[in-house]
């Protein structure tokens, strides 16, 4: 399967437009995310952030109404057009955490995380080891035998995150993020400050293992801390993209969100942050 | 919705490496015991010794020609209904869904009514199967086909539309059946209502062969869809992200449910609550993993229907009570008890 992909090429989106019910929700989006980098999509409500993420996840099959299937256009992962992948190849390459994950059935935390191993034919032993690792990473070990339905909102979100990471984990018991793309729709929206920080740190560490991440994040300051690239979306248009320093300026914030904000610099790591 | 019962007994087996195998072994054992003991209950007292007694030809005849096909049919129909219940609940991501939700029972009922009222004079049999059987089976398949077509667009099959179309069709088929009842005479009315209450009293080996084949087909197809069913519980798009072919999975599973429930209803009338309550109880004991839920539900469904059918033919002997009546009579209170005792653990998102 690795022969399909050119290593290190990362994600490249070319002339992507998405039509949903006669409405153009994404208009001619072009951007690149290098392997091992984290791109955060920011923008106001209804800007098309989730639609863009869903398009990357393969939710909209290419036909004349949605994504053009011409060679020059589309979503390319490591040089390979993603719509040419089989469902299993895609599931072993792209792991997606949707915004809402309703689950009404009595699964234990371990069982939910194990669902992320569905695309792989690895042994129960390897899966068990991976689940233990993820429980440790997300501080879920004390909850591992609890019922998912009995958890709090933030705990559920961490379990779902662990499930998606189990899918991005790969075939062996050591994490290898190269060739893996992680798509996260508001992964930290229900988390408290401590877990938010821990997650941001975890993402950084996984990036160092080669993992490429595209996420939708509402908190600009968190996005500024986590991202290598910010993508500012409004009315389906990418109106600004680049490093946090380039994107987070009073003028851009005004253009994207229609609010006046002051931009300051973090005393320790010099990343920009905003106050109203 | 419902959380899991955590008794040391189930916890011990769940923790074991051989969990699935152990459960299936225990389940099969229980089914065999139920089936074997059910053979020796009935109006005519028959003992195990009679089986080996060369003089007891009459008793042996009753055992082989009457009770054995009946017990086998109850076993298969119970297993099929429970399996179809599991699939429907998984497919609709709702632990309270029932196979009749997509219009199977209503379609079968309308088909049976048409046959009973319009063809009453010539009650014909084809190879051991009554005309009513064909009416009910065709009615149920047509109903599901129609509901499925209504819910399917170029974008795929919407589970919500499937449910709503099922409800609409249930009303339509219900009114059709009522209209035919209105036209029918007393004899037809009695046959109609008896058919609707369900029963195994006409069981013969043709019925058994059909039911066993259906059960075997389901057992051959479903293991391939266990991972898909588990992924479906997370949501359809989540299943897609996990590499499941959502379209094919939905189509195959709906065909399985339509054929399974259609055949059961055609053979034994509408038997309520088995498809709803059995998977529910099983999930309370072993959790939601279909690797466990499907086989254990099949075993429990089989046991349950063998037991209720035995009750049906012994409680008021020599009279028989329709088995569908008993499953509802026992099933509904049990379900109410489940709601009362376990729904306080509901944590809705």
CSV table of C-alpha atoms in Angstrom, one decimal, chain B residues 31 73-90 95 97-99 215 218 222 229 256-257 260-261 264 271-283 290 292-305:
chain,number,residue,atom,x,y,z
B,31,UNK,CA,-31.4,-24.4,23.2
B,73,UNK,CA,-40.0,-24.3,13.8
B,74,UNK,CA,-40.3,-22.4,17.1
B,75,UNK,CA,-36.5,-22.7,17.5
B,76,UNK,CA,-35.7,-21.3,14.0
B,77,UNK,CA,-38.4,-18.6,14.1
B,78,UNK,CA,-37.2,-17.4,17.5
B,79,UNK,CA,-33.6,-17.3,16.4
B,80,UNK,CA,-34.5,-15.5,13.1
B,81,UNK,CA,-36.6,-12.9,14.9
B,82,UNK,CA,-34.0,-12.2,17.5
B,83,UNK,CA,-31.2,-11.9,14.9
B,84,UNK,CA,-33.4,-9.5,12.8
B,85,UNK,CA,-34.1,-7.5,15.9
B,86,UNK,CA,-30.4,-7.1,16.5
B,87,UNK,CA,-29.8,-6.0,13.0
B,88,UNK,CA,-32.6,-3.5,13.0
B,89,UNK,CA,-31.6,-2.0,16.3
B,90,UNK,CA,-28.0,-1.7,15.0
B,95,UNK,CA,-31.9,0.1,21.0
B,97,UNK,CA,-36.2,-0.4,17.2
B,98,UNK,CA,-38.2,-3.5,16.1
B,99,UNK,CA,-38.1,-5.2,12.7
B,215,UNK,CA,-31.4,-19.4,9.5
B,218,UNK,CA,-28.4,-15.6,7.9
B,222,UNK,CA,-24.0,-12.1,9.0
B,229,UNK,CA,-22.7,-3.4,12.5
B,256,UNK,CA,-31.7,-10.0,5.4
B,257,UNK,CA,-34.3,-8.5,7.8
B,260,UNK,CA,-36.0,-13.3,7.7
B,261,UNK,CA,-39.0,-11.5,9.3
B,264,UNK,CA,-41.2,-15.8,10.1
B,271,UNK,CA,-45.0,-12.8,17.0
B,272,UNK,CA,-44.4,-9.5,18.9
B,273,UNK,CA,-41.7,-8.5,21.3
B,274,UNK,CA,-39.1,-11.3,20.5
B,275,UNK,CA,-37.2,-9.1,18.1
B,276,UNK,CA,-37.3,-6.1,20.5
B,277,UNK,CA,-36.8,-7.6,23.9
B,278,UNK,CA,-34.2,-10.4,23.3
B,279,UNK,CA,-31.4,-8.3,21.9
B,280,UNK,CA,-32.1,-5.8,24.6
B,281,UNK,CA,-31.7,-8.3,27.4
B,282,UNK,CA,-28.6,-9.7,25.8
B,283,UNK,CA,-27.0,-6.2,25.6
B,290,UNK,CA,-22.3,-7.7,17.8
B,292,UNK,CA,-21.5,-11.5,21.1
B,293,UNK,CA,-24.9,-10.0,20.8
B,294,UNK,CA,-25.8,-11.7,17.5
B,295,UNK,CA,-25.2,-15.4,18.4
B,296,UNK,CA,-26.4,-15.1,22.0
B,297,UNK,CA,-29.6,-13.3,20.9
B,298,UNK,CA,-30.2,-16.1,18.4
B,299,UNK,CA,-29.9,-18.7,21.2
B,300,UNK,CA,-32.0,-16.8,23.6
B,301,UNK,CA,-34.7,-16.1,21.0
B,302,UNK,CA,-34.8,-19.8,20.1
B,303,UNK,CA,-35.2,-20.8,23.8
B,304,UNK,CA,-37.8,-18.2,24.4
B,305,UNK,CA,-40.1,-19.2,21.6
